[in-house]
Coordinates of N, CA and C and ligand atoms in Angstrom, one line a residue:
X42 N 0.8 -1.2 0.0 CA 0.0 0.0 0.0 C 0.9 1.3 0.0
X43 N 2.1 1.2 0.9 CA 3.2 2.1 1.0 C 3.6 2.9 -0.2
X44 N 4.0 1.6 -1.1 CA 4.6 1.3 -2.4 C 3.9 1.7 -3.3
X45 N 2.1 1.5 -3.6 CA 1.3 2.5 -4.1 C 1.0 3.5 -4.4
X46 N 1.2 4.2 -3.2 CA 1.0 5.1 -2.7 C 2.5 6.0 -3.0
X47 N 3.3 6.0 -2.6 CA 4.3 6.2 -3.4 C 4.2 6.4 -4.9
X48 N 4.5 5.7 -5.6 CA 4.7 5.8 -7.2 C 3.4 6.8 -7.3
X49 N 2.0 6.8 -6.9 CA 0.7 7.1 -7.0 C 1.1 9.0 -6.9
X50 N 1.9 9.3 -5.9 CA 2.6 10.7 -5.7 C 3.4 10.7 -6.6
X51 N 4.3 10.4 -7.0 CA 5.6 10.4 -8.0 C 4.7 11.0 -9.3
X52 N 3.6 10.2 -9.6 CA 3.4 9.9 -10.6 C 2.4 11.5 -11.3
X53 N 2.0 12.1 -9.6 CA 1.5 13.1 -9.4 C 1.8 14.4 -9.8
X54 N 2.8 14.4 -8.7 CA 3.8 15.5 -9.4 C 5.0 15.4 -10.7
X55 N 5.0 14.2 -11.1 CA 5.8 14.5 -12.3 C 4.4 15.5 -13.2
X56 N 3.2 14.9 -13.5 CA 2.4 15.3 -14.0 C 2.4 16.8 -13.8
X57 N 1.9 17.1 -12.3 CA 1.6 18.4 -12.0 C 3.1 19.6 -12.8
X58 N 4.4 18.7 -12.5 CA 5.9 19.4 -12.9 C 5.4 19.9 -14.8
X59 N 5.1 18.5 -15.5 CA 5.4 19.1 -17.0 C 4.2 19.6 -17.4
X60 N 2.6 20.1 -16.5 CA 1.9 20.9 -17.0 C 1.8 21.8 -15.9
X61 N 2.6 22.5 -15.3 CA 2.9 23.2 -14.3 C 2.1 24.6 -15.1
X62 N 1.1 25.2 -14.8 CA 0.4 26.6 -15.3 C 1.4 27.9 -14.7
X63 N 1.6 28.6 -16.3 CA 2.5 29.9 -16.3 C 1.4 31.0 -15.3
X64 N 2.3 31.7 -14.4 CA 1.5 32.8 -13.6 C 1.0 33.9 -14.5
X65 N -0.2 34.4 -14.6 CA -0.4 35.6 -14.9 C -0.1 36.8 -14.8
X66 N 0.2 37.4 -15.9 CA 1.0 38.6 -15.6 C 0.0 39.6 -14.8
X67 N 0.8 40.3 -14.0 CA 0.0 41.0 -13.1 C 1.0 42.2 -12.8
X68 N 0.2 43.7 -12.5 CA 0.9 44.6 -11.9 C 1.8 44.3 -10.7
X69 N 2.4 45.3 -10.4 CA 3.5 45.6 -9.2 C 2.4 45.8 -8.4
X70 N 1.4 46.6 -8.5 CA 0.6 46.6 -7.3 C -0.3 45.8 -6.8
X71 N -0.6 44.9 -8.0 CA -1.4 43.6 -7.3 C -1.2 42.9 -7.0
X72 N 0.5 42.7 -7.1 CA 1.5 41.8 -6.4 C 1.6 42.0 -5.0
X73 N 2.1 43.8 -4.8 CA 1.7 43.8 -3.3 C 1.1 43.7 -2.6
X74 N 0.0 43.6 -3.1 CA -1.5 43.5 -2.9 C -1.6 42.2 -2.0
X75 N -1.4 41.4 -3.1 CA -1.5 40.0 -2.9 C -0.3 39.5 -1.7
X76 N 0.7 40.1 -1.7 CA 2.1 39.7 -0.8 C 1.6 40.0 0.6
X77 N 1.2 41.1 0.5 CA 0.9 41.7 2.1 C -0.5 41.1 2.9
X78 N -1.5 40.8 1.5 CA -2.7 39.4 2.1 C -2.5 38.5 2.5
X79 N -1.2 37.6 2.3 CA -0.7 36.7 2.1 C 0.1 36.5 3.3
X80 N 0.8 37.3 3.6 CA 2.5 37.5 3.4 C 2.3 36.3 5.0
X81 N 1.6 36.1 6.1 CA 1.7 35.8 7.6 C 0.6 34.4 7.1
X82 N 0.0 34.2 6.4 CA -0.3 32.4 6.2 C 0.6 31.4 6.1
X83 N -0.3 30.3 6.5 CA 0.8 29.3 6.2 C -0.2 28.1 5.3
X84 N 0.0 27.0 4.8 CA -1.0 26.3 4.1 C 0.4 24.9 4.5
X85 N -1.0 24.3 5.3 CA -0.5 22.9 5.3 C -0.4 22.1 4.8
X86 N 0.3 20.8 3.9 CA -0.1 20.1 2.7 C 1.0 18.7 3.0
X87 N 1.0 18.0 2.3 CA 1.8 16.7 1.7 C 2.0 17.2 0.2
X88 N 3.0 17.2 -0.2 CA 3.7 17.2 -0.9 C 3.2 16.9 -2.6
X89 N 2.4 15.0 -2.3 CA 2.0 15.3 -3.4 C 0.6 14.8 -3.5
X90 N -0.3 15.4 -2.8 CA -1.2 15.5 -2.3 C -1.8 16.0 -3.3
X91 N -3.0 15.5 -4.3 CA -3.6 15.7 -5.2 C -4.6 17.4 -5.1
X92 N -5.1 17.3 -3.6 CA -5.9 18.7 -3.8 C -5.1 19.7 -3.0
X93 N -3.5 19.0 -2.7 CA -2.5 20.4 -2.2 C -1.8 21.1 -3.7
X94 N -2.1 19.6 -4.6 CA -1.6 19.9 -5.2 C -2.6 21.4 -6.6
X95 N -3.8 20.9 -6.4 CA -4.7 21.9 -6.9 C -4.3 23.1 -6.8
X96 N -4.3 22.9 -5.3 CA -4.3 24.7 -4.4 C -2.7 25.4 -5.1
X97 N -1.9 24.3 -4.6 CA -0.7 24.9 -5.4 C -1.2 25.3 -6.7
X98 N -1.4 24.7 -7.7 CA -1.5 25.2 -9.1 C -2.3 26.4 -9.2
X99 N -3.4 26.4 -8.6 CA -4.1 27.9 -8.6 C -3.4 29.3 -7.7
X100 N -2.4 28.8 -6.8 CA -1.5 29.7 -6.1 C -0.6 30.9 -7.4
X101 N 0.1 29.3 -7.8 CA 1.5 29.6 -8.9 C 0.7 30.5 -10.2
X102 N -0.7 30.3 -10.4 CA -1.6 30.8 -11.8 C -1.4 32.0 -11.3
X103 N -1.9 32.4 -10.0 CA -2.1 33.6 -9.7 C -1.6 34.7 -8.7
X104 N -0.4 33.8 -9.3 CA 0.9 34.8 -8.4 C 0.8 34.7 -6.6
X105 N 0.2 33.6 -6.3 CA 0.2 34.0 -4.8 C 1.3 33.0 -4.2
X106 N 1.4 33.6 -3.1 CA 2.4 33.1 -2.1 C 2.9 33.0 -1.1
X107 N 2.4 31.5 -0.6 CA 2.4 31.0 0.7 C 3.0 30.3 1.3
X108 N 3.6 31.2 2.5 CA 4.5 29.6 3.4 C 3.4 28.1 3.2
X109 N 4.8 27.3 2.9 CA 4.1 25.8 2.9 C 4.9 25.1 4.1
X110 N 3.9 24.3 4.9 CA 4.2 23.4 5.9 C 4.0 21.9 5.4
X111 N 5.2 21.2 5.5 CA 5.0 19.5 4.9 C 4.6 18.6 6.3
X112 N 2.9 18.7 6.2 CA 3.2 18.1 7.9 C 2.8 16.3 7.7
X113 N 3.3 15.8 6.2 CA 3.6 14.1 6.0 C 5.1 14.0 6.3
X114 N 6.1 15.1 6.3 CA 7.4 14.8 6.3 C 7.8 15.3 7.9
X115 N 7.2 16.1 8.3 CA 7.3 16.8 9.6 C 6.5 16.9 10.3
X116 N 6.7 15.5 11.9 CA 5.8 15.7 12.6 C 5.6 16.4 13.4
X117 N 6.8 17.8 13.7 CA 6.0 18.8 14.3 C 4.7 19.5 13.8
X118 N 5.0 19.6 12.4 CA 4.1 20.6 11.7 C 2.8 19.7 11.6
X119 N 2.7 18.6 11.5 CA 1.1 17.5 11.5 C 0.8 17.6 13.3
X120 N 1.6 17.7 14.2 CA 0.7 17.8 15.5 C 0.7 19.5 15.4
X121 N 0.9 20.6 14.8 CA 0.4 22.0 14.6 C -1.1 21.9 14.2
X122 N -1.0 21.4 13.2 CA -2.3 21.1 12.2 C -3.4 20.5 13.5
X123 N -2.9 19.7 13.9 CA -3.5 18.7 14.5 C -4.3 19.8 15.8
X124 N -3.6 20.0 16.3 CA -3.5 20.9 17.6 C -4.9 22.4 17.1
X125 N -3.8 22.6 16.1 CA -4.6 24.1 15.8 C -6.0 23.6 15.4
X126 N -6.4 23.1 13.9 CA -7.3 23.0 13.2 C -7.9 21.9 13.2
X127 N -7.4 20.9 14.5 CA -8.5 20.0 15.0 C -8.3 18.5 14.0
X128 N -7.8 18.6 13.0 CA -7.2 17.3 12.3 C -6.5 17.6 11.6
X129 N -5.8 16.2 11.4 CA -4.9 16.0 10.5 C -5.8 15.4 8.9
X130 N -5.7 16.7 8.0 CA -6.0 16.8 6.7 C -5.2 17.8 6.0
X131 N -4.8 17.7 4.9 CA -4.2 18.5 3.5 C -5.4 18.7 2.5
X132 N -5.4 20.0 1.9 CA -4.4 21.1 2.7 C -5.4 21.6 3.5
X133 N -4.4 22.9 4.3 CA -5.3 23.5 5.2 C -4.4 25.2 5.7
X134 N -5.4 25.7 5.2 CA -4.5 26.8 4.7 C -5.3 27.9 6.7
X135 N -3.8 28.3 7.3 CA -3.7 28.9 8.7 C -3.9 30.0 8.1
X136 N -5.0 31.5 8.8 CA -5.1 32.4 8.1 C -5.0 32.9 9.7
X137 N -3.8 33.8 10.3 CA -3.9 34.5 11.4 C -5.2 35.4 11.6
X138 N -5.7 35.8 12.2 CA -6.6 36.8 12.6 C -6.0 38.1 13.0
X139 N -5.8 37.5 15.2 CA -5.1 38.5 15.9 C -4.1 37.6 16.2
X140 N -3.5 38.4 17.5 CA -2.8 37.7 18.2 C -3.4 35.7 18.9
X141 N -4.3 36.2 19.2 CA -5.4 35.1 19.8 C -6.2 34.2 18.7
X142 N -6.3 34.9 17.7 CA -7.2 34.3 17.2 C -6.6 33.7 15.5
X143 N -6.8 32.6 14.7 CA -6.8 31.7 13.9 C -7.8 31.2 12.8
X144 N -7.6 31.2 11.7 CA -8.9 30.4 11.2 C -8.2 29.3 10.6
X145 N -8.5 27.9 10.7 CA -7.9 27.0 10.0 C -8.9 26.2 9.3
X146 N -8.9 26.9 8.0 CA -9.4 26.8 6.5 C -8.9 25.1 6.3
X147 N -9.6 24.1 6.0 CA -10.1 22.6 5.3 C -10.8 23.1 4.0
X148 N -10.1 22.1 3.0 CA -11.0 21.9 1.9 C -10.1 22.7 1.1
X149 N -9.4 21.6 -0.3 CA -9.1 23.0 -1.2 C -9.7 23.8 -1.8
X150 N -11.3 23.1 -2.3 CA -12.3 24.3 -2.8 C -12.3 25.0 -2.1
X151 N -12.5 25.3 -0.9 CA -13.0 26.4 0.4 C -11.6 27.3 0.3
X152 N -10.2 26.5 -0.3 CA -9.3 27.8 0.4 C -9.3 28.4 -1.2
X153 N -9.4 27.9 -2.4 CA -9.5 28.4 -3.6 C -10.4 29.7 -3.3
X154 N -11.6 29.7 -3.1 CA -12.9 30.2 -2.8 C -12.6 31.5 -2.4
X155 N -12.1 31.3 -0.7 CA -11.7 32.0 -0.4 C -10.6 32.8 -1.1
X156 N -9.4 32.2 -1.1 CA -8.2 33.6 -1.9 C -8.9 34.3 -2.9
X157 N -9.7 33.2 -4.1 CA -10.4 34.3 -5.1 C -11.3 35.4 -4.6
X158 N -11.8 35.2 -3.6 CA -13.3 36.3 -3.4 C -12.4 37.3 -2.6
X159 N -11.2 36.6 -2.0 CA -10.4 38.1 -0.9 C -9.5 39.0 -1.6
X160 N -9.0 38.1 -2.8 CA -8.1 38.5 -3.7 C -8.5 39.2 -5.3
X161 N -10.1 39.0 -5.5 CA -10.7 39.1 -6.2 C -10.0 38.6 -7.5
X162 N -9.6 37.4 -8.0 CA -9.4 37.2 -8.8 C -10.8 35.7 -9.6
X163 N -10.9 36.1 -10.6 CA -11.7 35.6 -11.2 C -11.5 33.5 -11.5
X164 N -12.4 33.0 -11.0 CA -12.3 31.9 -11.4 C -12.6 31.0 -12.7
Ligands
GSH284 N1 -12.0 17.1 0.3 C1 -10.7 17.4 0.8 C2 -9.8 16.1 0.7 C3 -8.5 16.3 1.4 C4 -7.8 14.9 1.6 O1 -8.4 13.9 1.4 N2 -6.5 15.0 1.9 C5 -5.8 13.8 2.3 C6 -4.4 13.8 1.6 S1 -4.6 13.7 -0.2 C7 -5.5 13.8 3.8 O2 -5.3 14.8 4.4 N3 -5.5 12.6 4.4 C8 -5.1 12.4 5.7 C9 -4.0 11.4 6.0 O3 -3.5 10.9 5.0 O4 -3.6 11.3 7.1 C10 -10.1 18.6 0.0 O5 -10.5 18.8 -1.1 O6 -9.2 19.3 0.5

C-alpha cells in the first residue's frame, strides 16, 4: 500500500511538474497587494497530495504566495495542524486573525474560494 502510494505521488507531481500553469501577468501593485494578504499564512499540505496539489496550481496561476508546511514529512508541523485546526487533513490553509485568534481553513475548494473572493481574482 506504502509502495502505491508512493509511485501514486511520484506519478502526481511529475504530471503536476510538466503541465505546471504559467503565472499571470500582473501589476507591481497587485503583487503587493497580494504579498501583504498573504504575506503571515501558512498552508498545510503533503507534498503530493492531489488537492495540495490543486491549491498549489491555482497559487502559482495567480501569483500568490504562501508559506508551505509539509506536515507528511514533519511531525511537528502535522501535530500544529493537528493541535490548531482540530485534524490532521491537506491542505489546510492557517489564516492569522489577531494575536489570539486563527482560522484554520479545510478543503481546497474552500481555500481556492476564499483567496479568489479576498483577492478578487476571477475563477
Ligand atoms: N475534500 C478534501 C480532501 C483532502 C484529503 O483527502 N486529503 C488527504 C491527503 S490527499 C488527507 O489529508 N489525508 C489524511 C491522511 O493521509 O492522514 C479537499 O478537497 O481538500
Amino acid at each position: 500500500m506504502k509502495i502505491i502510494r508512493f509511485i501514486l505521488g511520484r506519478i502526481i507531481l511529475f504530471l503536476d511538474w510538466i503541465t505546471s500553469p504559467r503565472p499571470n501577468p500582473i501589476s507591481e501593485e497587485k503583487r503587493n497587494e497580494i504579498n501583504s494578504f498573504t504575506s503571515n499564512m501558512v498552508m498545510y499540505e503533503f507534498k503530493a497530495c492531489p488537492f495540495c496539489v490543486r491549491v498549489r496550481r491555482f497559487m502559482k496561476k495567480n501569483n500568490i504566495s504562501i508559506k508551505t508546511k509539509d506536515a507528511r514529512r514533519n511531525k511537528e508541523y502535522a501535530t500544529e495542524l493537528i493541535n490548531g485546526g482540530g485534524k490532521l487533513q491537506v491542505p489546510c490553509l492557517l489564516i492569522p486573525k489577531d494575536e489570539n485568534n486563527s482560522q484554520w481553513l479545510y478543503e481546497s475548494k474552500d481555500i481556492i474560494n476564499f483567496l479568489s473572493k479576498e483577492l478578487s481574482i476571477e475563477l
